[in-house]
């Protein structure tokens, strides 16, 4: 019994760093799979974590930022601006859902909204690759199409998780701010032009 | 010296004798007895003085069984931490409730999709609606879900956010966009709203009207004009200046009528609300106030949007 108690107490403190990181990465990866193939499951909600949203947000902000060497009026967002838009948007949507009477906790909602940015991050990667080719209307049409598809995917994924927490006569009211949020991010992705 | 010193320190006026009893009982039962005291709700205020004394006692009594030292200490730390966390949460909730009455806010968000649809229709076409009274149910107004005349905060909040985003969109199509402009638009619109609310509250106070119009009600009514502004700017983006003027003109007229019909019931006296003109300086003043508020809406709608459409 003594060793059992000791093992239970120090089980996550004494393991190697690699074990901890691999375990967390596996949890994040599992949630990514859930977002990419949205089914009605509770995994995202039950064991929420904010690592995934943080990784996605940082990746997106890094890819979207402009170098500060050119003039500030060039219109691209800085890293801090993207970060703030994503997190304050997510907090606002969560407040709205809670005020409308949803039975989802604050961090669960943040977790879902953050993870559902994954399709848009993939869209950003694709757009970056497409922009390496020569610019022109075809370029824009391809990017537009990719962003629209990923935008729809994000909304469908987050609705699959969030809409369940509202009674049926209020689902549209809870989904509308999510639509606005992903619309802003898609707009930022679409209007991104590298220097 | 150490345990006795702690015993003296832990001799709080509440239960000094309880502190002394566990000393005479050595063994495993000792730490558990202390933990029950620490985590009980009534002794929450005494969690701090108890914790160090408990630590001293557990060290004294379990030193022969050093292997179990980790367990009682961590258990007690958990119990202390959870009681402290519960205390902190209570304090935060109480303070937040003082500034943002969350329970009152929940009333304004008790809406559903049908209400939102009908209210948006009413904001754009208020001419056919006959009955503008808010229904009451034993002195409390009915939730917006059940009565279309009740004010809500969902539409103004969403309209405000959509307006800021649409303004950013409009500026973006004119190549005048940068993300800090979004923040600028948001704060300037918020500043105008705050100014309006303060001005109306001041005039209500000066004219000494006793009305059941609360501040949040006022914010809700003044937030309805953003719906018209969004419509105008979107049409302006799609169809140019002509479309913008047409839609904005229509929305200005309808918000004017909407405000007059809604505020008439809240600000004017009972008799005047039913359409019977009542003589008297007070009612004249109230009528002027209602007209002023209703006129300010279209003016602000034009002022905040004309720069966005070229």
PDB file of N, CA, C and O in Angstrom, chain A residues 87-114:
ATOM      1  N   UNK A  87      -8.471  35.334 -29.496  1.00  0.00           N
ATOM      2  CA  UNK A  87      -8.860  35.001 -28.135  1.00  0.00           C
ATOM      3  C   UNK A  87     -10.017  35.834 -27.639  1.00  0.00           C
ATOM      4  O   UNK A  87     -10.906  35.327 -26.961  1.00  0.00           O
ATOM      5  N   UNK A  88     -10.059  37.140 -27.980  1.00  0.00           N
ATOM      6  CA  UNK A  88     -11.199  37.925 -27.537  1.00  0.00           C
ATOM      7  C   UNK A  88     -12.469  37.522 -28.266  1.00  0.00           C
ATOM      8  O   UNK A  88     -13.556  37.550 -27.692  1.00  0.00           O
ATOM      9  N   UNK A  89     -12.342  37.142 -29.537  1.00  0.00           N
ATOM     10  CA  UNK A  89     -13.515  36.644 -30.236  1.00  0.00           C
ATOM     11  C   UNK A  89     -14.053  35.391 -29.565  1.00  0.00           C
ATOM     12  O   UNK A  89     -15.262  35.264 -29.344  1.00  0.00           O
ATOM     13  N   UNK A  90     -13.138  34.478 -29.211  1.00  0.00           N
ATOM     14  CA  UNK A  90     -13.587  33.242 -28.571  1.00  0.00           C
ATOM     15  C   UNK A  90     -14.247  33.534 -27.222  1.00  0.00           C
ATOM     16  O   UNK A  90     -15.273  32.942 -26.876  1.00  0.00           O
ATOM     17  N   UNK A  91     -13.651  34.471 -26.458  1.00  0.00           N
ATOM     18  CA  UNK A  91     -14.244  34.795 -25.149  1.00  0.00           C
ATOM     19  C   UNK A  91     -15.628  35.400 -25.332  1.00  0.00           C
ATOM     20  O   UNK A  91     -16.568  35.075 -24.592  1.00  0.00           O
ATOM     21  N   UNK A  92     -15.776  36.293 -26.328  1.00  0.00           N
ATOM     22  CA  UNK A  92     -17.088  36.910 -26.553  1.00  0.00           C
ATOM     23  C   UNK A  92     -18.130  35.868 -26.925  1.00  0.00           C
ATOM     24  O   UNK A  92     -19.262  35.901 -26.423  1.00  0.00           O
ATOM     25  N   UNK A  93     -17.763  34.951 -27.810  1.00  0.00           N
ATOM     26  CA  UNK A  93     -18.732  33.931 -28.202  1.00  0.00           C
ATOM     27  C   UNK A  93     -19.116  33.080 -27.000  1.00  0.00           C
ATOM     28  O   UNK A  93     -20.279  32.729 -26.813  1.00  0.00           O
ATOM     29  N   UNK A  94     -18.131  32.755 -26.155  1.00  0.00           N
ATOM     30  CA  UNK A  94     -18.436  31.948 -24.977  1.00  0.00           C
ATOM     31  C   UNK A  94     -19.378  32.679 -24.043  1.00  0.00           C
ATOM     32  O   UNK A  94     -20.339  32.093 -23.522  1.00  0.00           O
ATOM     33  N   UNK A  95     -19.125  33.975 -23.836  1.00  0.00           N
ATOM     34  CA  UNK A  95     -20.031  34.761 -22.983  1.00  0.00           C
ATOM     35  C   UNK A  95     -21.435  34.763 -23.557  1.00  0.00           C
ATOM     36  O   UNK A  95     -22.419  34.601 -22.831  1.00  0.00           O
ATOM     37  N   UNK A  96     -21.527  34.922 -24.872  1.00  0.00           N
ATOM     38  CA  UNK A  96     -22.841  34.943 -25.500  1.00  0.00           C
ATOM     39  C   UNK A  96     -23.545  33.607 -25.305  1.00  0.00           C
ATOM     40  O   UNK A  96     -24.735  33.572 -24.965  1.00  0.00           O
ATOM     41  N   UNK A  97     -22.809  32.509 -25.489  1.00  0.00           N
ATOM     42  CA  UNK A  97     -23.436  31.198 -25.319  1.00  0.00           C
ATOM     43  C   UNK A  97     -23.908  31.002 -23.891  1.00  0.00           C
ATOM     44  O   UNK A  97     -24.990  30.476 -23.637  1.00  0.00           O
ATOM     45  N   UNK A  98     -23.092  31.454 -22.943  1.00  0.00           N
ATOM     46  CA  UNK A  98     -23.493  31.260 -21.556  1.00  0.00           C
ATOM     47  C   UNK A  98     -24.679  32.135 -21.199  1.00  0.00           C
ATOM     48  O   UNK A  98     -25.567  31.722 -20.465  1.00  0.00           O
ATOM     49  N   UNK A  99     -24.704  33.376 -21.734  1.00  0.00           N
ATOM     50  CA  UNK A  99     -25.834  34.249 -21.423  1.00  0.00           C
ATOM     51  C   UNK A  99     -27.109  33.735 -22.059  1.00  0.00           C
ATOM     52  O   UNK A  99     -28.198  33.914 -21.516  1.00  0.00           O
ATOM     53  N   UNK A 100     -26.979  33.105 -23.242  1.00  0.00           N
ATOM     54  CA  UNK A 100     -28.178  32.559 -23.869  1.00  0.00           C
ATOM     55  C   UNK A 100     -28.705  31.352 -23.124  1.00  0.00           C
ATOM     56  O   UNK A 100     -29.793  30.875 -23.408  1.00  0.00           O
ATOM     57  N   UNK A 101     -27.902  30.846 -22.179  1.00  0.00           N
ATOM     58  CA  UNK A 101     -28.413  29.765 -21.357  1.00  0.00           C
ATOM     59  C   UNK A 101     -27.892  28.405 -21.728  1.00  0.00           C
ATOM     60  O   UNK A 101     -28.506  27.400 -21.418  1.00  0.00           O
ATOM     61  N   UNK A 102     -26.735  28.345 -22.369  1.00  0.00           N
ATOM     62  CA  UNK A 102     -26.192  27.048 -22.719  1.00  0.00           C
ATOM     63  C   UNK A 102     -25.554  26.378 -21.510  1.00  0.00           C
ATOM     64  O   UNK A 102     -25.099  27.041 -20.591  1.00  0.00           O
ATOM     65  N   UNK A 103     -25.513  25.056 -21.523  1.00  0.00           N
ATOM     66  CA  UNK A 103     -24.931  24.354 -20.387  1.00  0.00           C
ATOM     67  C   UNK A 103     -23.561  23.820 -20.748  1.00  0.00           C
ATOM     68  O   UNK A 103     -23.304  22.635 -20.713  1.00  0.00           O
ATOM     69  N   UNK A 104     -22.687  24.747 -21.114  1.00  0.00           N
ATOM     70  CA  UNK A 104     -21.325  24.368 -21.465  1.00  0.00           C
ATOM     71  C   UNK A 104     -20.421  25.263 -20.659  1.00  0.00           C
ATOM     72  O   UNK A 104     -20.736  26.413 -20.413  1.00  0.00           O
ATOM     73  N   UNK A 105     -19.311  24.726 -20.184  1.00  0.00           N
ATOM     74  CA  UNK A 105     -18.497  25.569 -19.322  1.00  0.00           C
ATOM     75  C   UNK A 105     -17.620  26.482 -20.164  1.00  0.00           C
ATOM     76  O   UNK A 105     -17.458  26.308 -21.357  1.00  0.00           O
ATOM     77  N   UNK A 106     -17.029  27.469 -19.487  1.00  0.00           N
ATOM     78  CA  UNK A 106     -16.263  28.503 -20.164  1.00  0.00           C
ATOM     79  C   UNK A 106     -15.114  27.897 -20.957  1.00  0.00           C
ATOM     80  O   UNK A 106     -14.930  28.173 -22.147  1.00  0.00           O
ATOM     81  N   UNK A 107     -14.304  27.071 -20.280  1.00  0.00           N
ATOM     82  CA  UNK A 107     -13.112  26.552 -20.945  1.00  0.00           C
ATOM     83  C   UNK A 107     -13.436  25.497 -21.990  1.00  0.00           C
ATOM     84  O   UNK A 107     -12.705  25.349 -22.967  1.00  0.00           O
ATOM     85  N   UNK A 108     -14.542  24.783 -21.786  1.00  0.00           N
ATOM     86  CA  UNK A 108     -14.925  23.820 -22.825  1.00  0.00           C
ATOM     87  C   UNK A 108     -15.227  24.540 -24.119  1.00  0.00           C
ATOM     88  O   UNK A 108     -14.829  24.117 -25.207  1.00  0.00           O
ATOM     89  N   UNK A 109     -15.937  25.666 -23.999  1.00  0.00           N
ATOM     90  CA  UNK A 109     -16.282  26.407 -25.208  1.00  0.00           C
ATOM     91  C   UNK A 109     -15.044  26.986 -25.871  1.00  0.00           C
ATOM     92  O   UNK A 109     -14.889  26.923 -27.103  1.00  0.00           O
ATOM     93  N   UNK A 110     -14.121  27.532 -25.062  1.00  0.00           N
ATOM     94  CA  UNK A 110     -12.876  28.049 -25.618  1.00  0.00           C
ATOM     95  C   UNK A 110     -12.121  26.951 -26.343  1.00  0.00           C
ATOM     96  O   UNK A 110     -11.563  27.165 -27.422  1.00  0.00           O
ATOM     97  N   UNK A 111     -12.119  25.758 -25.736  1.00  0.00           N
ATOM     98  CA  UNK A 111     -11.394  24.620 -26.320  1.00  0.00           C
ATOM     99  C   UNK A 111     -11.971  24.281 -27.687  1.00  0.00           C
ATOM    100  O   UNK A 111     -11.225  24.158 -28.662  1.00  0.00           O
ATOM    101  N   UNK A 112     -13.312  24.182 -27.771  1.00  0.00           N
ATOM    102  CA  UNK A 112     -13.936  23.809 -29.047  1.00  0.00           C
ATOM    103  C   UNK A 112     -13.653  24.851 -30.111  1.00  0.00           C
ATOM    104  O   UNK A 112     -13.252  24.533 -31.241  1.00  0.00           O
ATOM    105  N   UNK A 113     -13.840  26.124 -29.757  1.00  0.00           N
ATOM    106  CA  UNK A 113     -13.634  27.180 -30.749  1.00  0.00           C
ATOM    107  C   UNK A 113     -12.190  27.216 -31.213  1.00  0.00           C
ATOM    108  O   UNK A 113     -11.909  27.428 -32.398  1.00  0.00           O
ATOM    109  N   UNK A 114     -11.259  27.004 -30.287  1.00  0.00           N
ATOM    110  CA  UNK A 114      -9.860  27.030 -30.673  1.00  0.00           C
ATOM    111  C   UNK A 114      -9.508  25.872 -31.582  1.00  0.00           C
ATOM    112  O   UNK A 114      -8.817  26.040 -32.586  1.00  0.00           O
TER     113      UNK A 114
END
